[in-house]
Amino acid sequence: MDYKTQCFIGGEWRGSFQTFPIISPRDGKHLADVPLMGRAEAKEAIEAASYAFREWKNETAWTRADKLREWHALIQKNKKRLAAIISAEQGKSEAEAMVEMDFAASYVEWYAEEARRVSGEIIQHPVKGSRGLVIREPVGVVAAITPWNFPAAMVARKLSPALAAGCSIVLKPAEATPLTAIELIALAEEAGFPAGVINLITGNPQEIGKELCESKKVAKLSFTGSTATGRLLLSQCAGTIKKTVMELGGNAPFIIFADANLEEAAKAVIASRFRNHGQACICANRIIVENPVCDELSKRIAKLAAEFPPLPLINRKASEKILGLLDDAKAKGACILLGGNANGNFFEPTVISGVTPGMRIFQEEIFGPVAAICNFQKLDEAVNLANDTEAGLAAYIYSVNLDKAWKTADQIRTGMVGINSIAISAASSPFGGMNQSGMGREGRHFGIEEYLEVKYISMGGF
Ligand code: ADP
């Protein structure tokens, strides 16, 4: 397959002398080389975005919606090719990559619709004869830093609301998966976004990140990635009081009560845990099972997990991290029911039981095909276990007793909860976390509001 490999700054496609390779996690094949850009190019991209913003912010919402609709149509038309690129550079199957493409396209479509719904308020004022207007205007140049686990969806989820709001963009995709982003931006160019409205640079994350965070011309940073990197970026943004949307790591509890439909619950655990080979921040990370059914459910989960082959993770480092988590858990008394081994970046489907809060595997995001099971006796204990983490992104509850499920959902500190459901993420719903899983929301009207400032104008009276 031929890949586009250039960066896009101010409406021009650009290469660079220095490049870095993109290697497929599926078979170690060299796919392409992309530009190794740094601070200077980041500055240029910010300048281009800043210049383009002056016009783009004044375009009508209808024009912005039209461009997004055109982009959506082109993504749909090219989604097979895009899915093949995702699969090659990220490692998920083409079928799973097609699901990601539909998910990605749904954000572009949603924000093509949402663009025209941005509105304000007319409000009372305590001074006689005075009225207040609340309007919303685009926040300005947006820097978007995206991760490798959903190379298309994360780009679409950030760019489309920002574009709909009237912002211009500098995008830096992850080093492992820039090819999907480049292809998407080429389609955006074809859709007719004016030069400079969308810019894309690949390269040194530290250098580019520093410029994006420290530049006074960037109004907002939208980041999805690890909590550690999010923390660093937040500190770099402090100097310019930059607004941020932070979608950071999760550590989702998956609580299963004894009354749940065990067959469905086991299938849901596998679907949630093994999605994207376990590399999704909303994946079930800790399977918290009521005591009487814990053995039975563990067996069912292990049986279903055993049907999977070893799955490719993004790189060998990811496997090594998980092996470390398993060693720590075993040393502290956990029991491997299935798998537990890696061959390079390929990880066996793994099920481990007897997990407790003192283990790293309970506290850290696993990011691989490993189901870590612990048990509880009472509802309060389940809630305490679920909340015993710095993260707060997603949680899942399986029970046929809705009263119990609601009580549990009410007490869990996460931005999203699925009750007898794992399909919680959609363009029509707010995605985001509490605690150290970040701030801000993506999706629905919440997503576009992140890229709008509230301005209050008071008129009349004295
Ligand atoms: P992971 O450890 O899973 O790769 P990261 O949070 O490091 O997750 O990566 C998510 C995104 O953050 C990627 O686009 C990566 O290039 C970027 N990134 C990593 N470190 C920095 C940094 N110091 N400054 C800016 N971006 C960074």
Short mmCIF file of C-alpha atoms and ligand atoms in Angstrom, two decimals:
data_model
loop_
_atom_site.label_atom_id
_atom_site.label_comp_id
_atom_site.label_asym_id
_atom_site.label_seq_id
_atom_site.Cartn_x
_atom_site.Cartn_y
_atom_site.Cartn_z
CA MET A 1 0.00 0.00 0.00
CA ASP A 2 1.12 3.57 -0.71
CA TYR A 3 1.04 5.86 2.26
CA LYS A 4 0.94 9.64 2.35
CA THR A 5 3.83 10.68 4.55
CA GLN A 6 4.04 14.46 4.57
CA CYS A 7 3.06 17.11 7.07
CA PHE A 8 0.55 19.84 6.29
CA ILE A 9 1.35 23.43 7.28
CA GLY A 10 -0.49 26.51 6.02
CA GLY A 11 -2.08 24.54 3.20
CA GLU A 12 1.21 23.05 1.95
CA TRP A 13 2.40 19.45 2.11
CA ARG A 14 5.91 19.32 3.50
CA GLY A 15 8.59 16.75 4.14
CA SER A 16 11.79 17.13 6.14
CA PHE A 17 15.40 15.93 5.93
CA GLN A 18 15.07 13.89 9.06
CA THR A 19 12.40 11.23 9.28
CA PHE A 20 11.36 8.41 11.57
CA PRO A 21 10.03 4.98 10.64
CA ILE A 22 6.54 3.60 11.11
CA ILE A 23 6.63 -0.11 11.93
CA SER A 24 3.60 -2.38 11.87
CA PRO A 25 2.91 -4.07 15.22
CA ARG A 26 1.24 -6.91 13.31
CA ASP A 27 4.39 -8.22 11.62
CA GLY A 28 7.23 -5.79 12.29
CA LYS A 29 7.13 -4.60 8.68
CA HIS A 30 8.48 -1.16 7.84
CA LEU A 31 5.51 0.81 6.47
CA ALA A 32 6.83 4.29 5.79
CA ASP A 33 8.99 7.16 7.03
CA VAL A 34 7.42 10.41 8.19
CA PRO A 35 8.94 13.84 8.91
CA LEU A 36 10.75 14.32 12.19
CA MET A 37 9.71 17.89 12.86
CA GLY A 38 10.37 19.95 15.97
CA ARG A 39 9.84 23.26 17.64
CA ALA A 40 10.49 25.45 14.56
CA GLU A 41 7.85 23.67 12.47
CA ALA A 42 5.42 23.72 15.39
CA LYS A 43 5.87 27.50 15.50
CA GLU A 44 5.18 27.75 11.77
CA ALA A 45 2.05 25.62 12.10
CA ILE A 46 0.81 27.80 14.96
CA GLU A 47 1.43 30.95 12.87
CA ALA A 48 -0.50 29.44 9.96
CA ALA A 49 -3.39 28.44 12.24
CA SER A 50 -3.39 31.83 13.90
CA TYR A 51 -3.56 33.61 10.54
CA ALA A 52 -6.30 31.33 9.21
CA PHE A 53 -8.35 31.75 12.40
CA ARG A 54 -9.04 35.41 11.59
CA GLU A 55 -11.17 34.42 8.59
CA TRP A 56 -12.41 31.02 9.72
CA LYS A 57 -13.97 32.35 12.92
CA ASN A 58 -16.12 34.72 10.83
CA GLU A 59 -17.40 32.05 8.44
CA THR A 60 -21.04 31.21 8.92
CA ALA A 61 -21.92 28.09 10.83
CA TRP A 62 -23.53 26.91 7.57
CA THR A 63 -20.21 27.08 5.72
CA ARG A 64 -18.42 25.26 8.51
CA ALA A 65 -21.14 22.62 8.59
CA ASP A 66 -20.90 22.15 4.81
CA LYS A 67 -17.16 21.51 4.98
CA LEU A 68 -17.61 19.02 7.80
CA ARG A 69 -20.37 17.26 5.86
CA GLU A 70 -18.09 17.05 2.83
CA TRP A 71 -15.28 15.70 4.98
CA HIS A 72 -17.68 13.14 6.43
CA ALA A 73 -18.70 12.02 2.92
CA LEU A 74 -15.07 11.63 1.86
CA ILE A 75 -14.24 9.65 5.01
CA GLN A 76 -17.16 7.34 4.31
CA LYS A 77 -16.05 6.91 0.72
CA ASN A 78 -12.48 6.07 1.77
CA LYS A 79 -13.12 4.20 4.97
CA LYS A 80 -11.90 0.83 3.76
CA ARG A 81 -8.55 2.31 2.85
CA LEU A 82 -8.43 4.20 6.15
CA ALA A 83 -9.27 1.01 8.06
CA ALA A 84 -6.45 -0.82 6.28
CA ILE A 85 -4.03 1.94 7.31
CA ILE A 86 -5.22 1.81 10.93
CA SER A 87 -4.83 -1.94 10.98
CA ALA A 88 -1.33 -1.80 9.50
CA GLU A 89 0.09 0.87 11.79
CA GLN A 90 -1.88 0.18 14.97
CA GLY A 91 -2.32 -3.59 14.89
CA LYS A 92 -6.08 -4.08 15.34
CA SER A 93 -7.88 -6.25 12.80
CA GLU A 94 -9.35 -4.62 9.71
CA ALA A 95 -12.84 -5.50 10.96
CA GLU A 96 -12.18 -3.68 14.23
CA ALA A 97 -10.61 -0.81 12.29
CA MET A 98 -13.82 -0.51 10.22
CA VAL A 99 -15.75 -0.16 13.49
CA GLU A 100 -13.34 2.60 14.50
CA MET A 101 -13.86 4.32 11.15
CA ASP A 102 -17.64 4.37 11.64
CA PHE A 103 -17.08 5.72 15.13
CA ALA A 104 -14.69 8.40 13.81
CA ALA A 105 -17.06 9.40 11.00
CA SER A 106 -19.96 9.69 13.45
CA TYR A 107 -18.18 12.56 15.25
CA VAL A 108 -17.64 14.47 12.02
CA GLU A 109 -21.30 14.03 11.13
CA TRP A 110 -22.47 14.96 14.62
CA TYR A 111 -20.49 18.21 14.68
CA ALA A 112 -21.56 19.10 11.13
CA GLU A 113 -25.04 19.13 12.69
CA GLU A 114 -24.01 20.75 15.96
CA ALA A 115 -22.24 23.70 14.27
CA ARG A 116 -25.52 25.50 13.55
CA ARG A 117 -26.87 24.95 17.06
CA VAL A 118 -24.35 27.15 18.83
CA SER A 119 -26.41 29.87 20.48
CA GLY A 120 -26.55 32.24 23.43
CA GLU A 121 -28.96 33.84 25.87
CA ILE A 122 -30.64 37.16 26.47
CA ILE A 123 -30.79 37.83 30.17
CA GLN A 124 -32.30 40.21 32.73
CA HIS A 125 -30.13 42.78 34.42
CA PRO A 126 -30.63 44.56 37.79
CA VAL A 127 -30.11 48.02 36.22
CA LYS A 128 -33.32 49.52 34.78
CA GLY A 129 -33.40 49.59 30.99
CA SER A 130 -30.44 47.26 30.70
CA ARG A 131 -30.34 43.86 29.08
CA GLY A 132 -27.59 41.31 28.84
CA LEU A 133 -26.55 39.17 25.92
CA VAL A 134 -24.55 36.01 26.32
CA ILE A 135 -22.84 34.99 23.11
CA ARG A 136 -20.37 32.25 22.34
CA GLU A 137 -17.29 32.67 20.21
CA PRO A 138 -14.54 30.28 19.15
CA VAL A 139 -11.72 30.00 21.65
CA GLY A 140 -8.95 30.43 19.03
CA VAL A 141 -6.11 28.21 17.85
CA VAL A 142 -6.45 24.69 19.23
CA ALA A 143 -3.54 22.27 19.66
CA ALA A 144 -4.60 18.63 19.45
CA ILE A 145 -2.31 15.83 20.64
CA THR A 146 -3.72 12.39 19.94
CA PRO A 147 -2.81 8.84 21.03
CA TRP A 148 -2.07 5.71 19.00
CA ASN A 149 -4.86 3.40 20.22
CA PHE A 150 -7.63 4.98 18.09
CA PRO A 151 -5.67 6.81 15.39
CA ALA A 152 -8.76 7.99 13.47
CA ALA A 153 -11.43 8.37 16.14
CA MET A 154 -9.35 10.55 18.44
CA VAL A 155 -8.47 12.89 15.57
CA ALA A 156 -12.12 13.15 14.49
CA ARG A 157 -13.37 13.61 18.05
CA LYS A 158 -11.08 16.59 18.60
CA LEU A 159 -11.00 18.23 15.19
CA SER A 160 -14.66 18.19 14.26
CA PRO A 161 -16.06 20.06 17.29
CA ALA A 162 -13.17 22.56 17.17
CA LEU A 163 -13.76 23.19 13.45
CA ALA A 164 -17.51 23.44 13.95
CA ALA A 165 -16.95 26.04 16.66
CA GLY A 166 -14.76 28.12 14.31
CA CYS A 167 -11.34 27.24 15.71
CA SER A 168 -8.23 26.49 13.67
CA ILE A 169 -6.00 23.57 14.55
CA VAL A 170 -2.50 22.24 14.91
CA LEU A 171 -2.61 18.46 15.18
CA LYS A 172 0.19 16.27 16.42
CA PRO A 173 -0.70 12.58 16.09
CA ALA A 174 1.13 9.86 18.01
CA GLU A 175 4.53 8.76 16.65
CA ALA A 176 3.33 5.17 16.25
CA THR A 177 0.27 6.00 14.13
CA PRO A 178 0.59 9.19 12.07
CA LEU A 179 -0.36 7.62 8.72
CA THR A 180 -4.10 7.49 9.46
CA ALA A 181 -4.04 11.12 10.61
CA ILE A 182 -2.20 12.23 7.46
CA GLU A 183 -4.77 10.46 5.29
CA LEU A 184 -7.65 12.05 7.22
CA ILE A 185 -6.17 15.52 6.84
CA ALA A 186 -5.66 14.96 3.11
CA LEU A 187 -9.40 14.26 2.91
CA ALA A 188 -10.12 17.40 4.94
CA GLU A 189 -8.09 19.39 2.41
CA GLU A 190 -10.16 17.83 -0.38
CA ALA A 191 -13.31 18.79 1.53
CA GLY A 192 -12.28 22.40 1.13
CA PHE A 193 -11.22 23.67 4.56
CA PRO A 194 -9.23 26.86 3.86
CA ALA A 195 -5.42 26.76 4.03
CA GLY A 196 -4.09 27.02 7.57
CA VAL A 197 -7.34 26.03 9.28
CA ILE A 198 -6.00 22.51 9.81
CA ASN A 199 -2.27 21.89 10.23
CA LEU A 200 -0.57 18.61 10.96
CA ILE A 201 2.96 18.00 12.19
CA THR A 202 4.71 14.78 13.09
CA GLY A 203 7.94 14.42 14.99
CA ASN A 204 9.55 14.95 18.34
CA PRO A 205 6.73 14.99 20.92
CA GLN A 206 8.70 16.78 23.63
CA GLU A 207 9.78 19.63 21.36
CA ILE A 208 6.48 20.02 19.55
CA GLY A 209 4.56 19.66 22.80
CA LYS A 210 6.60 22.38 24.49
CA GLU A 211 5.90 24.84 21.69
CA LEU A 212 2.20 24.01 21.58
CA CYS A 213 1.88 24.39 25.36
CA GLU A 214 4.01 27.49 25.77
CA SER A 215 2.87 29.49 22.74
CA LYS A 216 0.68 32.48 23.58
CA LYS A 217 -1.02 32.00 20.22
CA VAL A 218 -2.50 28.63 21.17
CA ALA A 219 -5.70 29.14 23.16
CA LYS A 220 -6.51 25.57 24.04
CA LEU A 221 -4.84 22.20 24.25
CA SER A 222 -6.92 19.10 23.64
CA PHE A 223 -5.02 16.00 24.72
CA THR A 224 -5.78 12.30 24.90
CA GLY A 225 -3.10 10.06 26.31
CA SER A 226 -1.50 8.82 29.49
CA THR A 227 -2.03 10.52 32.83
CA ALA A 228 1.73 11.04 33.22
CA THR A 229 2.00 12.93 29.93
CA GLY A 230 -1.19 14.86 30.73
CA ARG A 231 0.33 15.98 34.02
CA LEU A 232 3.46 17.20 32.24
CA LEU A 233 1.48 19.04 29.57
CA LEU A 234 -0.70 20.72 32.20
CA SER A 235 2.38 22.03 33.96
CA GLN A 236 3.73 23.34 30.63
CA CYS A 237 0.39 25.05 29.95
CA ALA A 238 0.39 26.88 33.28
CA GLY A 239 2.63 29.69 32.02
CA THR A 240 0.06 30.84 29.47
CA ILE A 241 -3.04 29.87 31.53
CA LYS A 242 -4.00 27.69 28.61
CA LYS A 243 -7.39 26.06 28.61
CA THR A 244 -7.27 22.30 28.30
CA VAL A 245 -9.37 19.24 27.58
CA MET A 246 -7.63 16.23 29.08
CA GLU A 247 -8.75 12.68 28.37
CA LEU A 248 -6.32 10.66 30.44
CA GLY A 249 -5.94 7.11 31.62
CA GLY A 250 -8.72 5.03 33.08
CA ASN A 251 -8.91 2.09 35.46
CA ALA A 252 -12.48 0.98 34.87
CA PRO A 253 -14.10 -1.23 37.49
CA PHE A 254 -16.48 -3.86 36.10
CA ILE A 255 -18.76 -4.86 38.98
CA ILE A 256 -20.74 -8.07 38.64
CA PHE A 257 -23.39 -8.86 41.25
CA ALA A 258 -24.36 -12.45 41.94
CA ASP A 259 -27.82 -11.89 40.44
CA ALA A 260 -26.43 -10.86 37.04
CA ASN A 261 -26.90 -12.95 33.92
CA LEU A 262 -23.48 -14.61 34.15
CA GLU A 263 -23.28 -15.63 30.53
CA GLU A 264 -23.93 -12.08 29.35
CA ALA A 265 -21.65 -10.62 31.98
CA ALA A 266 -18.76 -12.92 30.98
CA LYS A 267 -19.23 -12.06 27.30
CA ALA A 268 -19.36 -8.36 28.15
CA VAL A 269 -16.15 -8.60 30.18
CA ILE A 270 -14.39 -10.18 27.22
CA ALA A 271 -15.79 -7.70 24.70
CA SER A 272 -14.84 -4.75 26.87
CA ARG A 273 -11.50 -6.12 28.05
CA PHE A 274 -10.26 -7.45 24.70
CA ARG A 275 -11.51 -4.59 22.54
CA ASN A 276 -8.56 -3.12 20.67
CA HIS A 277 -6.52 -5.93 22.31
CA GLY A 278 -7.18 -4.34 25.68
CA GLN A 279 -5.71 -1.01 24.65
CA ALA A 280 -8.60 1.37 25.32
CA CYS A 281 -8.88 3.74 28.25
CA ILE A 282 -12.50 2.76 28.91
CA CYS A 283 -11.72 -0.99 28.87
CA ALA A 284 -12.80 -3.01 31.92
CA ASN A 285 -9.59 -2.97 33.95
CA ARG A 286 -10.66 -4.55 37.24
CA ILE A 287 -13.35 -7.22 37.22
CA ILE A 288 -14.98 -6.97 40.67
CA VAL A 289 -17.21 -9.97 41.28
CA GLU A 290 -19.60 -10.82 44.13
CA ASN A 291 -18.20 -13.74 46.11
CA PRO A 292 -20.76 -16.51 45.49
CA VAL A 293 -20.31 -16.34 41.71
CA CYS A 294 -16.64 -15.41 41.52
CA ASP A 295 -15.26 -18.89 40.76
CA GLU A 296 -17.97 -19.68 38.25
CA LEU A 297 -17.54 -16.37 36.45
CA SER A 298 -13.74 -16.60 36.45
CA LYS A 299 -14.03 -19.99 34.73
CA ARG A 300 -16.44 -18.62 32.13
CA ILE A 301 -14.18 -15.64 31.43
CA ALA A 302 -11.12 -17.88 31.12
CA LYS A 303 -12.98 -20.20 28.72
CA LEU A 304 -13.99 -17.32 26.45
CA ALA A 305 -10.55 -15.69 26.66
CA ALA A 306 -8.89 -18.96 25.64
CA GLU A 307 -10.52 -18.65 22.20
CA PHE A 308 -8.28 -15.68 21.35
CA PRO A 309 -4.82 -16.06 19.82
CA PRO A 310 -1.92 -14.02 21.23
CA LEU A 311 -2.71 -10.43 20.28
CA PRO A 312 -0.29 -7.76 19.02
CA LEU A 313 0.20 -4.79 21.34
CA ILE A 314 1.55 -1.50 20.06
CA ASN A 315 5.15 -2.43 20.92
CA ARG A 316 7.35 -4.71 23.00
CA LYS A 317 7.53 -2.16 25.83
CA ALA A 318 3.77 -2.54 26.31
CA SER A 319 4.20 -6.31 26.77
CA GLU A 320 7.05 -5.83 29.20
CA LYS A 321 5.01 -3.46 31.31
CA ILE A 322 2.21 -6.02 31.63
CA LEU A 323 4.64 -8.83 32.48
CA GLY A 324 5.85 -6.61 35.31
CA LEU A 325 2.28 -6.11 36.55
CA LEU A 326 1.68 -9.87 36.48
CA ASP A 327 4.93 -10.63 38.34
CA ASP A 328 3.98 -8.17 41.06
CA ALA A 329 0.47 -9.64 41.33
CA LYS A 330 1.77 -13.24 41.47
CA ALA A 331 4.31 -12.32 44.15
CA LYS A 332 1.46 -10.85 46.20
CA GLY A 333 -0.73 -13.95 45.93
CA ALA A 334 -2.77 -13.62 42.73
CA CYS A 335 -3.35 -16.71 40.61
CA ILE A 336 -2.95 -16.97 36.83
CA LEU A 337 -5.91 -18.89 35.39
CA LEU A 338 -4.92 -18.48 31.74
CA GLY A 339 -1.97 -17.21 29.71
CA GLY A 340 0.45 -14.78 31.29
CA ASN A 341 3.15 -14.90 28.61
CA ALA A 342 4.36 -12.65 25.83
CA ASN A 343 6.34 -13.16 22.68
CA GLY A 344 7.75 -9.79 21.67
CA ASN A 345 4.78 -7.45 21.37
CA PHE A 346 2.30 -10.37 21.14
CA PHE A 347 0.51 -11.05 24.42
CA GLU A 348 -1.43 -14.17 25.33
CA PRO A 349 -5.02 -13.70 26.47
CA THR A 350 -4.64 -13.75 30.23
CA VAL A 351 -6.96 -14.16 33.19
CA ILE A 352 -5.74 -13.59 36.74
CA SER A 353 -7.79 -13.99 39.91
CA GLY A 354 -7.30 -13.07 43.57
CA VAL A 355 -6.34 -9.51 42.68
CA THR A 356 -6.31 -7.04 45.60
CA PRO A 357 -5.85 -3.25 45.93
CA GLY A 358 -2.24 -3.60 47.10
CA MET A 359 -1.22 -4.95 43.70
CA ARG A 360 0.04 -2.72 40.89
CA ILE A 361 -2.33 -4.46 38.46
CA PHE A 362 -5.25 -3.13 40.53
CA GLN A 363 -3.95 0.44 40.61
CA GLU A 364 -2.44 0.83 37.13
CA GLU A 365 -4.02 0.79 33.71
CA ILE A 366 -3.18 -2.61 32.16
CA PHE A 367 -3.56 -1.77 28.44
CA GLY A 368 -3.49 -5.34 27.19
CA PRO A 369 -5.61 -8.52 26.96
CA VAL A 370 -5.54 -9.29 30.67
CA ALA A 371 -8.66 -9.76 32.82
CA ALA A 372 -7.81 -9.07 36.46
CA ILE A 373 -10.45 -10.44 38.82
CA CYS A 374 -11.08 -9.58 42.46
CA ASN A 375 -14.06 -10.34 44.66
CA PHE A 376 -16.35 -8.62 47.17
CA GLN A 377 -18.98 -9.55 49.76
CA LYS A 378 -21.21 -6.45 50.08
CA LEU A 379 -22.30 -3.57 47.88
CA ASP A 380 -20.34 -1.03 49.95
CA GLU A 381 -17.21 -3.08 49.52
CA ALA A 382 -17.71 -3.18 45.74
CA VAL A 383 -18.08 0.61 45.66
CA ASN A 384 -15.00 1.10 47.84
CA LEU A 385 -12.96 -1.19 45.60
CA ALA A 386 -14.24 0.56 42.48
CA ASN A 387 -13.31 3.98 43.88
CA ASP A 388 -9.92 2.89 45.22
CA THR A 389 -8.00 4.42 42.30
CA GLU A 390 -6.78 7.81 41.11
CA ALA A 391 -8.66 7.33 37.84
CA GLY A 392 -12.33 8.05 37.24
CA LEU A 393 -13.15 7.52 33.60
CA ALA A 394 -15.65 4.67 33.18
CA ALA A 395 -17.34 1.97 35.25
CA TYR A 396 -19.59 -0.96 34.41
CA ILE A 397 -22.20 -2.63 36.57
CA TYR A 398 -23.93 -5.92 35.82
CA SER A 399 -27.03 -6.81 37.86
CA VAL A 400 -30.67 -7.51 37.11
CA ASN A 401 -31.60 -5.59 40.27
CA LEU A 402 -31.87 -2.05 38.94
CA ASP A 403 -32.22 -0.53 42.40
CA LYS A 404 -28.87 -2.02 43.36
CA ALA A 405 -27.33 -0.98 40.05
CA TRP A 406 -28.52 2.64 40.41
CA LYS A 407 -27.26 2.85 44.00
CA THR A 408 -23.88 1.60 42.88
CA ALA A 409 -23.76 3.90 39.84
CA ASP A 410 -24.65 6.82 42.07
CA GLN A 411 -21.70 6.23 44.38
CA ILE A 412 -19.02 5.55 41.81
CA ARG A 413 -16.75 8.46 40.93
CA THR A 414 -16.42 8.09 37.17
CA GLY A 415 -17.51 10.26 34.27
CA MET A 416 -19.33 7.38 32.57
CA VAL A 417 -21.19 4.34 33.88
CA GLY A 418 -22.60 1.45 31.87
CA ILE A 419 -25.38 -0.56 33.54
CA ASN A 420 -25.71 -3.94 31.85
CA SER A 421 -23.99 -2.30 28.91
CA ILE A 422 -20.47 -1.83 27.66
CA ALA A 423 -21.37 0.22 24.59
CA ILE A 424 -21.15 3.58 26.32
CA SER A 425 -19.11 5.64 23.91
CA ALA A 426 -20.87 7.54 21.08
CA ALA A 427 -20.85 10.94 19.42
CA SER A 428 -24.22 11.57 21.06
CA SER A 429 -22.91 11.12 24.62
CA PRO A 430 -20.43 12.96 26.84
CA PHE A 431 -17.06 11.22 27.09
CA GLY A 432 -14.65 12.17 29.85
CA GLY A 433 -13.44 11.48 33.32
CA MET A 434 -13.47 12.57 36.94
CA ASN A 435 -10.48 12.57 39.31
CA GLN A 436 -7.15 12.15 37.53
CA SER A 437 -8.75 10.81 34.36
CA GLY A 438 -8.88 14.38 33.21
CA MET A 439 -11.17 17.30 32.62
CA GLY A 440 -13.63 18.44 30.01
CA ARG A 441 -15.91 16.32 27.86
CA GLU A 442 -15.96 15.20 24.25
CA GLY A 443 -19.13 14.35 22.33
CA ARG A 444 -22.65 15.80 22.25
CA HIS A 445 -23.00 19.60 22.80
CA PHE A 446 -20.48 19.29 25.66
CA GLY A 447 -17.79 18.63 23.08
CA ILE A 448 -18.32 21.81 21.08
CA GLU A 449 -18.65 23.93 24.23
CA GLU A 450 -15.03 23.09 25.03
CA TYR A 451 -14.03 25.14 21.99
CA LEU A 452 -16.30 28.12 22.69
CA GLU A 453 -15.82 31.05 25.05
CA VAL A 454 -18.76 32.68 26.79
CA LYS A 455 -18.92 36.43 26.24
CA TYR A 456 -21.37 38.60 28.14
CA ILE A 457 -22.41 41.92 26.61
CA SER A 458 -24.46 44.31 28.72
CA MET A 459 -26.54 46.90 26.86
CA GLY A 460 -28.41 50.02 27.91
CA GLY A 461 -29.09 51.44 31.36
CA PHE A 462 -26.34 53.35 33.19
P1 ADP B 1 1.63 6.28 25.66
O1 ADP B 1 2.59 6.22 26.81
O2 ADP B 1 0.54 5.32 25.76
O3 ADP B 1 2.27 6.31 24.32
P2 ADP B 1 1.44 9.10 25.75
O4 ADP B 1 0.63 9.89 26.69
O5 ADP B 1 2.92 9.16 25.88
O6 ADP B 1 0.88 7.64 25.83
O7 ADP B 1 1.10 9.48 24.25
C1 ADP B 1 -0.06 10.16 23.83
C2 ADP B 1 0.32 11.31 22.95
O8 ADP B 1 1.12 12.20 23.72
C3 ADP B 1 1.17 10.94 21.74
O9 ADP B 1 0.78 11.77 20.65
C4 ADP B 1 2.57 11.31 22.18
O10 ADP B 1 3.42 11.67 21.11
C5 ADP B 1 2.28 12.53 23.00
N1 ADP B 1 3.35 12.89 23.93
C6 ADP B 1 4.10 12.07 24.70
N2 ADP B 1 4.98 12.78 25.43
C7 ADP B 1 4.77 14.08 25.12
C8 ADP B 1 5.36 15.32 25.52
N3 ADP B 1 6.34 15.37 26.40
N4 ADP B 1 4.88 16.46 24.97
C9 ADP B 1 3.88 16.42 24.08
N5 ADP B 1 3.29 15.31 23.65
C10 ADP B 1 3.73 14.14 24.16
#
